[in-house]
CSV table of C-alpha atoms and ligand atoms in Angstrom, one decimal:
chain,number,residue,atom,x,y,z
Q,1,UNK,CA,-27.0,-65.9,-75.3
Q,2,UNK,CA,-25.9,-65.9,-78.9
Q,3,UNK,CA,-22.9,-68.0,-78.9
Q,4,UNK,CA,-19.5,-66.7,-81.2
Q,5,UNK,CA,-19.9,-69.6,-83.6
Q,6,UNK,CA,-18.6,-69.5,-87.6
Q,7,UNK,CA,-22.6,-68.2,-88.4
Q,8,UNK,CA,-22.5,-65.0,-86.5
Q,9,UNK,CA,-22.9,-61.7,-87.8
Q,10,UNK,CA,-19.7,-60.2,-86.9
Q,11,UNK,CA,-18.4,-56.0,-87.6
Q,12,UNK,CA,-14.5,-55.6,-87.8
Q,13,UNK,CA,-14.7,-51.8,-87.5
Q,14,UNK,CA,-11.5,-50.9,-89.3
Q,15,UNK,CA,-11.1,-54.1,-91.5
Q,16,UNK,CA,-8.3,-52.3,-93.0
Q,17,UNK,CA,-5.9,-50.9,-90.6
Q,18,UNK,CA,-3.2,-53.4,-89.2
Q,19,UNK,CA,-5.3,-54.8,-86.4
Q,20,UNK,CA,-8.4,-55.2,-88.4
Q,21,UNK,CA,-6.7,-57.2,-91.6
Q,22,UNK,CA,-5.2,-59.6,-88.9
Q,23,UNK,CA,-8.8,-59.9,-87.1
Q,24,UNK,CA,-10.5,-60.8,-90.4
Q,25,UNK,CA,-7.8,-62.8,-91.5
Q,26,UNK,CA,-7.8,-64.8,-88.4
Q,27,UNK,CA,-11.8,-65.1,-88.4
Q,28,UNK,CA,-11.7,-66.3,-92.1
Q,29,UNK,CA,-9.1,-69.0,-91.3
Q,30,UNK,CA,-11.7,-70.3,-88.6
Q,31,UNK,CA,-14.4,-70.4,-90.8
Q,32,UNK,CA,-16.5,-67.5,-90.0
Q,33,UNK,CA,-18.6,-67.1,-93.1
Q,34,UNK,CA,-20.5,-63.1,-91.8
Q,35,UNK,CA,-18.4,-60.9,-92.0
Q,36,UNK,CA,-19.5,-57.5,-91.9
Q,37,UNK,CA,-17.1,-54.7,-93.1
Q,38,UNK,CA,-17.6,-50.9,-94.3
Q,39,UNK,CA,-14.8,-48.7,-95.5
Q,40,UNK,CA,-14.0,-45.3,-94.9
Q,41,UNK,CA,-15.9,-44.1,-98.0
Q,42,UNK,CA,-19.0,-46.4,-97.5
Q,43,UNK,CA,-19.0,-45.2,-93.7
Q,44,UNK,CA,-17.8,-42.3,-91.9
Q,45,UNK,CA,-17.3,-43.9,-88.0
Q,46,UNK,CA,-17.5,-40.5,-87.2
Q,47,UNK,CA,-20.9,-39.8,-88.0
Q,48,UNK,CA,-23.7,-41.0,-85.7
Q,49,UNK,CA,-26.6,-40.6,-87.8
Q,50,UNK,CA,-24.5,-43.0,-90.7
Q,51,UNK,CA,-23.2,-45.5,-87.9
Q,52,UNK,CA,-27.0,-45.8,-86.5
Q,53,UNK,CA,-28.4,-46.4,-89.8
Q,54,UNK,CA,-25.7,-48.7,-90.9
Q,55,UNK,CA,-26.2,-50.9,-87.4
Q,56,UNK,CA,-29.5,-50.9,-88.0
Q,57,UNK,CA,-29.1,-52.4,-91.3
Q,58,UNK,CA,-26.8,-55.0,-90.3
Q,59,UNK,CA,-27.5,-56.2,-87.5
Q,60,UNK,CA,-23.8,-56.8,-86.4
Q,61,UNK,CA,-24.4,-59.4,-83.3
Q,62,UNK,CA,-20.3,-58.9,-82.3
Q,63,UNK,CA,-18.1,-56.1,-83.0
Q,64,UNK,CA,-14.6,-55.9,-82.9
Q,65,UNK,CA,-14.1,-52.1,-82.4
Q,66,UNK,CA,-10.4,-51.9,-83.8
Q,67,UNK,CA,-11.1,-48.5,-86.1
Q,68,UNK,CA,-9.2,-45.2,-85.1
Q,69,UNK,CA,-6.9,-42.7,-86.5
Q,70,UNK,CA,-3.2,-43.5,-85.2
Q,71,UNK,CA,0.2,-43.5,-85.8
Q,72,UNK,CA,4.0,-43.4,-84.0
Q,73,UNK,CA,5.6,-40.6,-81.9
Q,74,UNK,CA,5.9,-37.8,-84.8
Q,75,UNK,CA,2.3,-38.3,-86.1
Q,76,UNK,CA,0.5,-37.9,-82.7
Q,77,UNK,CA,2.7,-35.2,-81.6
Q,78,UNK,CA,2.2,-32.9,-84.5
Q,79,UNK,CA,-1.5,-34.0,-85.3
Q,80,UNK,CA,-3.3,-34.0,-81.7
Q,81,UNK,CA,-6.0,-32.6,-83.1
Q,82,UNK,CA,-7.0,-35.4,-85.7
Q,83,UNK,CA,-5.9,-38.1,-83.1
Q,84,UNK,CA,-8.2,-37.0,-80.0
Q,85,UNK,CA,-11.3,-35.9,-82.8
Q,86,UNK,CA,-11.6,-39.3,-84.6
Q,87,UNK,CA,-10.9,-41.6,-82.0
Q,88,UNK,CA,-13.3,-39.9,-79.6
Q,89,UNK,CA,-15.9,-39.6,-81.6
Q,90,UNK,CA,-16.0,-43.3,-83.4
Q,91,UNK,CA,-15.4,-45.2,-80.2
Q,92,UNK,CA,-18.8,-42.9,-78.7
Q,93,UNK,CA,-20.6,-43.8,-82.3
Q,94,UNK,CA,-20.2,-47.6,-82.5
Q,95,UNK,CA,-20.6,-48.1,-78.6
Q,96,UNK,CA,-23.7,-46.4,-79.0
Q,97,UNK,CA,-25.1,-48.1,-82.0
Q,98,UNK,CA,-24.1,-51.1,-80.5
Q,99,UNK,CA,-26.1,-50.5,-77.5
Q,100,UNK,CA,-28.9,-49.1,-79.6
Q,101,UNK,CA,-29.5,-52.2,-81.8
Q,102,UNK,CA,-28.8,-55.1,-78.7
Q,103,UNK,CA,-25.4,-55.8,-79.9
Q,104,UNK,CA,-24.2,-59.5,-78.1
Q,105,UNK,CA,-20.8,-58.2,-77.4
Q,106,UNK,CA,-18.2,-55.7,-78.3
Q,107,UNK,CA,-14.8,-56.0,-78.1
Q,108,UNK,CA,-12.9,-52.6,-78.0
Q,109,UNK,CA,-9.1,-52.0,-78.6
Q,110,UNK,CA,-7.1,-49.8,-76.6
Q,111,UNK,CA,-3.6,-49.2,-76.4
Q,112,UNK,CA,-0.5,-49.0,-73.6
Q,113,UNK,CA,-0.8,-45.1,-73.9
Q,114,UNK,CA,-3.2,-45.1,-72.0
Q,115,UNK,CA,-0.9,-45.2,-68.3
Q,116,UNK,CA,0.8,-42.4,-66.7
Q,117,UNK,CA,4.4,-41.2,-68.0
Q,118,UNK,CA,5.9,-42.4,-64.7
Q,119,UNK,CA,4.2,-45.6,-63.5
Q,120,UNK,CA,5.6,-48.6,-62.1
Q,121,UNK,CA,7.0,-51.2,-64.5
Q,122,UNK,CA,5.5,-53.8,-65.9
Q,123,UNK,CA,2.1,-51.8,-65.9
Q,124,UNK,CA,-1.0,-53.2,-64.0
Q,125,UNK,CA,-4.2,-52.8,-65.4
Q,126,UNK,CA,-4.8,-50.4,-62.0
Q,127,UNK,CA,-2.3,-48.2,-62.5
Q,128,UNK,CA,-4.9,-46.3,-65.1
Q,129,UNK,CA,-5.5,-42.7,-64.2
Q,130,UNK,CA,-2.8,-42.5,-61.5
Q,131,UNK,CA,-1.0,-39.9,-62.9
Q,132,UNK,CA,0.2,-37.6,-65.5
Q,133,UNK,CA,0.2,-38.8,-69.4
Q,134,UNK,CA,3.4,-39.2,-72.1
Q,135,UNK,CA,3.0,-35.5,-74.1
Q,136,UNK,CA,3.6,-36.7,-77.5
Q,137,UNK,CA,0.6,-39.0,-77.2
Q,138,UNK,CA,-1.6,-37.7,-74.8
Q,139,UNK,CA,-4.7,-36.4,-77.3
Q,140,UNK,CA,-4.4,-40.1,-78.2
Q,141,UNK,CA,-4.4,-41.1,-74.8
Q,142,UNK,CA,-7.5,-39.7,-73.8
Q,143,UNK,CA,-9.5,-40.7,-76.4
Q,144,UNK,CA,-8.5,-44.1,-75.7
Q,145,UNK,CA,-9.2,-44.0,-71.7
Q,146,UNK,CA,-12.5,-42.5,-72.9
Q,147,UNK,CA,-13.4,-45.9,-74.9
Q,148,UNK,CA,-12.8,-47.9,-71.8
Q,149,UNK,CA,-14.9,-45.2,-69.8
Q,150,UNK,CA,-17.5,-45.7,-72.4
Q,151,UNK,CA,-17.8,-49.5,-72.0
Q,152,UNK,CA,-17.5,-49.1,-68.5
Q,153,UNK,CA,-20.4,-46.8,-68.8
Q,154,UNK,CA,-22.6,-48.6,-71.0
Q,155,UNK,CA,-22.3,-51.8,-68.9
Q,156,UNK,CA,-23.2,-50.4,-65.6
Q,157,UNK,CA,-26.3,-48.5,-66.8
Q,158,UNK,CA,-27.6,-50.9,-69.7
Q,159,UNK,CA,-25.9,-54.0,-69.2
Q,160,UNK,CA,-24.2,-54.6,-72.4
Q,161,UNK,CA,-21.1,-56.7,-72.3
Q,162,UNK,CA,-18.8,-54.3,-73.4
Q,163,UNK,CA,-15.2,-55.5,-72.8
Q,164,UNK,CA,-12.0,-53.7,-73.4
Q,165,UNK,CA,-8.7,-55.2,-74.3
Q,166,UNK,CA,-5.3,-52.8,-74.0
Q,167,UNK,CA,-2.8,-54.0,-76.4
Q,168,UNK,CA,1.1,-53.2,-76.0
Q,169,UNK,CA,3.1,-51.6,-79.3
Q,170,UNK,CA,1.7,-54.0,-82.1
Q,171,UNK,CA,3.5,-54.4,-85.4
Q,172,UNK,CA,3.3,-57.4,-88.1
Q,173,UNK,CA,1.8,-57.6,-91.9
Q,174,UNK,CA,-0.7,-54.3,-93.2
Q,175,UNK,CA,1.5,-51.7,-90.4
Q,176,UNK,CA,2.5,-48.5,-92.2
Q,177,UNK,CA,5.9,-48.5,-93.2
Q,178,UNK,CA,5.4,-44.4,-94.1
Q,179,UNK,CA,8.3,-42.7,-92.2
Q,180,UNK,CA,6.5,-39.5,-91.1
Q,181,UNK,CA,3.9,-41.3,-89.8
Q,182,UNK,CA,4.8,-45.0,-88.9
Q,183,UNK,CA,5.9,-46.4,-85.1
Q,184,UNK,CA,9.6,-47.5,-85.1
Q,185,UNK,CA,9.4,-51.1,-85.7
Q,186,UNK,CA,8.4,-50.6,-89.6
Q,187,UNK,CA,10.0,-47.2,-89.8
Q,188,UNK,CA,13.8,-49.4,-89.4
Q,189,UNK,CA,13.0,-52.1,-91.4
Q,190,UNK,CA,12.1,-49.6,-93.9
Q,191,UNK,CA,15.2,-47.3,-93.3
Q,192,UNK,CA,17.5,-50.4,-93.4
Q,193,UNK,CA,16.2,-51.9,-96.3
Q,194,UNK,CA,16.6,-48.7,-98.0
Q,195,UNK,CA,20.2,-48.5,-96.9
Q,196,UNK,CA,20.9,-51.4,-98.0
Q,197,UNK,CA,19.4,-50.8,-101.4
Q,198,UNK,CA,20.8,-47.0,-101.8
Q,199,UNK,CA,24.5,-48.4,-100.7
Q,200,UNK,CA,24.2,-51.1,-103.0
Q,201,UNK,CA,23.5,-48.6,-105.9
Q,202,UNK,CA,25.8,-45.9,-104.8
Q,203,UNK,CA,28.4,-48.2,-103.3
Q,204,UNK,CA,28.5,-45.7,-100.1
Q,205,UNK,CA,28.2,-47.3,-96.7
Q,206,UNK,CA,25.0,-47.9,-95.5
Q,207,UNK,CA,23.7,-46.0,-92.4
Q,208,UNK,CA,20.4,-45.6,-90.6
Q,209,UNK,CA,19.6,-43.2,-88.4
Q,210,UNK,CA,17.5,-44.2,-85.2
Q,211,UNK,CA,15.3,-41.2,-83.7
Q,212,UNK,CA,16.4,-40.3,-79.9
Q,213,UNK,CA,18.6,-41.5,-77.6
Q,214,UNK,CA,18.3,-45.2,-78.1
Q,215,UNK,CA,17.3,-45.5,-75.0
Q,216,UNK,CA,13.6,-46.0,-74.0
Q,217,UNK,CA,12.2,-49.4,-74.0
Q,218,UNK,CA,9.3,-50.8,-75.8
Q,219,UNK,CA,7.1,-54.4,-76.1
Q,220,UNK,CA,6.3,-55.6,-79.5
Q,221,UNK,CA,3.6,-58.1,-80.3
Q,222,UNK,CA,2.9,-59.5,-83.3
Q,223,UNK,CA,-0.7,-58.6,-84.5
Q,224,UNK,CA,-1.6,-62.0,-85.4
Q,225,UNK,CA,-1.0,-62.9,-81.4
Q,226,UNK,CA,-3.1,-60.0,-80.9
Q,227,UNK,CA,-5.6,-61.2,-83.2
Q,228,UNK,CA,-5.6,-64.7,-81.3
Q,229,UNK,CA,-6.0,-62.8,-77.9
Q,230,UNK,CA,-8.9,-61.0,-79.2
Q,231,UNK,CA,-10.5,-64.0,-80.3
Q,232,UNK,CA,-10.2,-65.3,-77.2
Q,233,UNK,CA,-11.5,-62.6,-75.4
Q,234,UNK,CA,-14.6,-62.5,-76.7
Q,235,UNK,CA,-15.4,-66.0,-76.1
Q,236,UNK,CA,-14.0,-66.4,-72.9
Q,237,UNK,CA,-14.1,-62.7,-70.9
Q,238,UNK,CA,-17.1,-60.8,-69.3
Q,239,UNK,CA,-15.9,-58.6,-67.0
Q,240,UNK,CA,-15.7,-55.0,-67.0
Q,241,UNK,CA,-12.2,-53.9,-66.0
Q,242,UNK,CA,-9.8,-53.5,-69.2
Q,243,UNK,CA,-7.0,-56.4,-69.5
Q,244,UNK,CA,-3.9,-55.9,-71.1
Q,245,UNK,CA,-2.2,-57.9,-74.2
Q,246,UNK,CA,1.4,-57.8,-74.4
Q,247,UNK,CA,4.5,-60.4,-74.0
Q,248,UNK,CA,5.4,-59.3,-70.6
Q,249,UNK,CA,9.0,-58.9,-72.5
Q,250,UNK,CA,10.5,-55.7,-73.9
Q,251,UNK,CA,13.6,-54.7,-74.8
Q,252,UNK,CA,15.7,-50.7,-75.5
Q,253,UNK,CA,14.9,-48.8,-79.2
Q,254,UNK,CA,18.9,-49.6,-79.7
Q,255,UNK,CA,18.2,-53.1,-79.2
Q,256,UNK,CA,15.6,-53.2,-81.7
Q,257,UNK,CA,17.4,-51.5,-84.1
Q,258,UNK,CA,20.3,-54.0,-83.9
Q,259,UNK,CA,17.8,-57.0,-83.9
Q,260,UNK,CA,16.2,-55.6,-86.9
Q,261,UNK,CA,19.8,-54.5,-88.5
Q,262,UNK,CA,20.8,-58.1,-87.9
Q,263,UNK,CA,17.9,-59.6,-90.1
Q,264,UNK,CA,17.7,-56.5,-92.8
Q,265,UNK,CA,21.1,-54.9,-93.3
Q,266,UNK,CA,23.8,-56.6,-91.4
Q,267,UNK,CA,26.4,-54.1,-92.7
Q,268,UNK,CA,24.3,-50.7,-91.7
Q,269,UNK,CA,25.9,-48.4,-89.5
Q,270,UNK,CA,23.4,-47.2,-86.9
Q,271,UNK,CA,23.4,-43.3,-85.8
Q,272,UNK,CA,20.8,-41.4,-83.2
Q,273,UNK,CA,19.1,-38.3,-83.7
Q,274,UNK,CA,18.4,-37.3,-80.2
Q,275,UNK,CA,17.2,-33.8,-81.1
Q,276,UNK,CA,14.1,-36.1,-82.6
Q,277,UNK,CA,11.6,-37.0,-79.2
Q,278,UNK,CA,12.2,-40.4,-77.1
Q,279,UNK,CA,8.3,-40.3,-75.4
Q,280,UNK,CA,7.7,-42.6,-72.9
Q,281,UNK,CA,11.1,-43.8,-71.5
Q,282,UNK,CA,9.4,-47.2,-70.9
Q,283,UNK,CA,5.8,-49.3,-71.7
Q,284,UNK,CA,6.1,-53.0,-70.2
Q,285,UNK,CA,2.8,-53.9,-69.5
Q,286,UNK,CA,2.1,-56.6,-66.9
Q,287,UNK,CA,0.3,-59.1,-68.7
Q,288,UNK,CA,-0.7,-61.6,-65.8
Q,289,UNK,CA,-4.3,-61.5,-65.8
Q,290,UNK,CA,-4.3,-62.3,-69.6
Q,291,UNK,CA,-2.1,-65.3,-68.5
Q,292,UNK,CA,-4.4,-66.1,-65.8
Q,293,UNK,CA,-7.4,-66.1,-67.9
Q,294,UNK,CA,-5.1,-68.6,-69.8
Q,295,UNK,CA,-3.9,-66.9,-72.7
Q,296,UNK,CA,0.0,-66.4,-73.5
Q,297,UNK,CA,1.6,-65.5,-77.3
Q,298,UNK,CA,3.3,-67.2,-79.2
Q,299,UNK,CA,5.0,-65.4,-81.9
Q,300,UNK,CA,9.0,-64.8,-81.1
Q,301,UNK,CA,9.6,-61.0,-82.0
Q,302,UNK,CA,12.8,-62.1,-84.2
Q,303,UNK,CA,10.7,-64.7,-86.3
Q,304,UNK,CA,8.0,-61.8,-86.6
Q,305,UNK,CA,10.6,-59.4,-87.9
Q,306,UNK,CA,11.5,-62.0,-90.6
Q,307,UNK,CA,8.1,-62.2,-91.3
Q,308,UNK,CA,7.1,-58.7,-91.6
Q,309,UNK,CA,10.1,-57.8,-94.0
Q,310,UNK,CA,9.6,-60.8,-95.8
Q,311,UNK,CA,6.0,-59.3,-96.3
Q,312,UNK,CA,7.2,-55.5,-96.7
Q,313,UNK,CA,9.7,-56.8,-99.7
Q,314,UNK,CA,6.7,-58.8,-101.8
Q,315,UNK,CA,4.7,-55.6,-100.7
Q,316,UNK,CA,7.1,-52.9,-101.9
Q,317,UNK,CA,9.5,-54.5,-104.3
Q,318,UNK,CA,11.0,-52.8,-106.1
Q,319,UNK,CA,11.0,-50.5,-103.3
Q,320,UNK,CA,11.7,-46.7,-104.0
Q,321,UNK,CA,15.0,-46.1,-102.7
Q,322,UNK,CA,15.5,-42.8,-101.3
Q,323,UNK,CA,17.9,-41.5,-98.4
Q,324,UNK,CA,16.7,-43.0,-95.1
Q,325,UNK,CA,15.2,-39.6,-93.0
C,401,LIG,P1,5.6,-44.7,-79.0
C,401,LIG,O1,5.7,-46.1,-78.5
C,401,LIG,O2,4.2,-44.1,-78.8
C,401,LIG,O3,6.6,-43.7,-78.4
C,401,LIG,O4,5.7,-44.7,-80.6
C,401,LIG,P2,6.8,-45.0,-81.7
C,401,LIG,O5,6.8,-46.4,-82.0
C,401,LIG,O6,6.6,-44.0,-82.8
C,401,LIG,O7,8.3,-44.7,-81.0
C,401,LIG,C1,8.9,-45.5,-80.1
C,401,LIG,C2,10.3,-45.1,-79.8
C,401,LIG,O8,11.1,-45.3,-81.0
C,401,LIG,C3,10.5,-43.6,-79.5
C,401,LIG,O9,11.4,-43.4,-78.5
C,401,LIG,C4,11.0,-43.0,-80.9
C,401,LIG,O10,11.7,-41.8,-80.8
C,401,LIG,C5,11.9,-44.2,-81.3
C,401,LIG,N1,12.2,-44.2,-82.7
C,401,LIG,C6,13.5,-44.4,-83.2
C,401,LIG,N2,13.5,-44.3,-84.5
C,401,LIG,C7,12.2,-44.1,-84.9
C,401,LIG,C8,11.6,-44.0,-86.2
C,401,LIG,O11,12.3,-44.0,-87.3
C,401,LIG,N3,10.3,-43.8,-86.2
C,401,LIG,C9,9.5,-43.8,-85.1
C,401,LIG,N4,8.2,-43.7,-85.2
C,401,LIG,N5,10.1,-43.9,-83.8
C,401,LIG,C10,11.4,-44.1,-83.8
């Protein structure tokens, strides 16, 4: 079997997004020297006829099947459509090219969505279709339990290692810091930083305003941890059943918004909207058999807040400052 060395021909399916920059990133940093990318308007994942020709062109050997359409609470509530369309249908493309042209191994990325509303805390891998989904994501959702079904699938009846990795709420360098469609953690350090700015300009307190009740609980992990995990997936894990990649530590949205207050705006007043949705009241996953398998993170969420902003402010300086929503 073809071995993941610095000479394979390796697809980062969504080298753009978040997940796929730190992938690359981390892959270039080891030496890898194939790296095959396509972007949106050289490839649409959506289209099985392009994705088949493309793979057959190529000749990706692994694939890192990080691509999708997503976003936080307010995007995938309003756009359910988009969400359970897109993901669907490029998870089903690239599996199946993959398949199609003998491809070593694949790595697809899920998500934490993916449990019931009302499982047990931290989240076992097992607890997967044991109950009802969170409403605000559940288009998302089920595209994404339809990825693992799809490896699943394709291993059983054609053999191909196909493995599936379920990552907890990610964050870190490349997210999308656009409020109307961002997840929390760079939605406030965006609306702190321009708090800060707008207060310092107008001389009017700063204040933030934190969506919900402050009160559900989330897990951050840093993408480049993820991007680690992934790597070391795909060296060192065959098997079939999806494994999840978190911290195994989480803490409440008011929490977070002080921690990220703390480091962005240490003077911003903090307010909550709770007409705005809290979704799942908590996502802790369990993350023992990643441990097992001998893989823990490393990144401290507080030193990957610092980093983050420090990487927002070269990004968006000088930052338009407008009223934080
Ligand atoms: P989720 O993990 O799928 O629910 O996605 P998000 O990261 O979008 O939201 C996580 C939690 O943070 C939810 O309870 C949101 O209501 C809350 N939250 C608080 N302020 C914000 C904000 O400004 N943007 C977003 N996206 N969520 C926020």
């Amino acid at each position: 079997m073809k071995q993941l060395d610095p000479s394979a021909r390796i697809f980062v399916a969504g080298h753009r997004g978040l997940v796929g920059t730190a992938i690359v990133r981390r892959l270039e940093a080891e030496g890898f020297s194939n790296l095959l990318t396509a972007g949106r308007e050289e490839l649409d994942l959506r289209d099985q006829a392009a994705v088949d020709r493309w793979f057959a062109q190529q000749r990706p050997e692994f694939v890192f099947l990080v691509a999708g359409t997503v976003g936080g609470i307010m995007a995938n509530s309003t756009r359910p459509a988009e969400f359970i369309y897109d993901n669907m249908m490029i998870h089903a493309t690239v599996v199946q090219a993959a398949h199609l042209t003998g491809v070593e191994r694949l790595l697809y990325l899920g998500s934490s969505c993916i449990y019931p509303r009302h499982c047990p805390q931290p989240i076992r891998e097992e607890y997967l279709l044991t109950g009802p989904l969170e409403p605000t994501n559940e288009s998302y959702a089920i595209a994404k339990i339809a990825g693992i079904k799809l490896c699943q699938a394709y291993r059983r009846q054609y053999g191909c290692d196909f493995i599936s990795a379920m990552p907890t709420n990610l964050y870190g360098p490349n997210d999308n810091f656009d409020l109307t469609s961002s997840h929390v953690l760079p939605a406030l350090i965006r609306k702190f930083h321009d708090a800060k700015e707008l207060s310092a300009r107008t001389g009017e307190p700063a204040q933030v305003t934190v969506w919900g009740t402050g009160s559900p609980c989330r897990e951050f992990l840093h993408v480049d941890d993820l991007a680690d995990a992934c790597l070391f997936l795909m060296r060192h894990y065959q098997r079939d059943e999806h494994v999840n990649v978190g911290t195994g530590e989480d803490l409440s949205i008011r929490e977070l918004a002080e921690l990220i207050r703390s480091i962005v705006a240490p003077q911003a007043r903090i307010l909550f909207d709770s007409d705005k949705p809290d979704g799942m009241p908590r996502k802790l996953l369990d993350v023992s058999r990643l441990h097992e398998l001998g893989w823990r993170h490393s990144i401290d969420l507080k030193q990957g807040i610092r980093q983050t902003y420090e990487w927002f402010i070269a990004q968006h300086a000088p930052a338009k400052v407008g009223a934080a929503v």
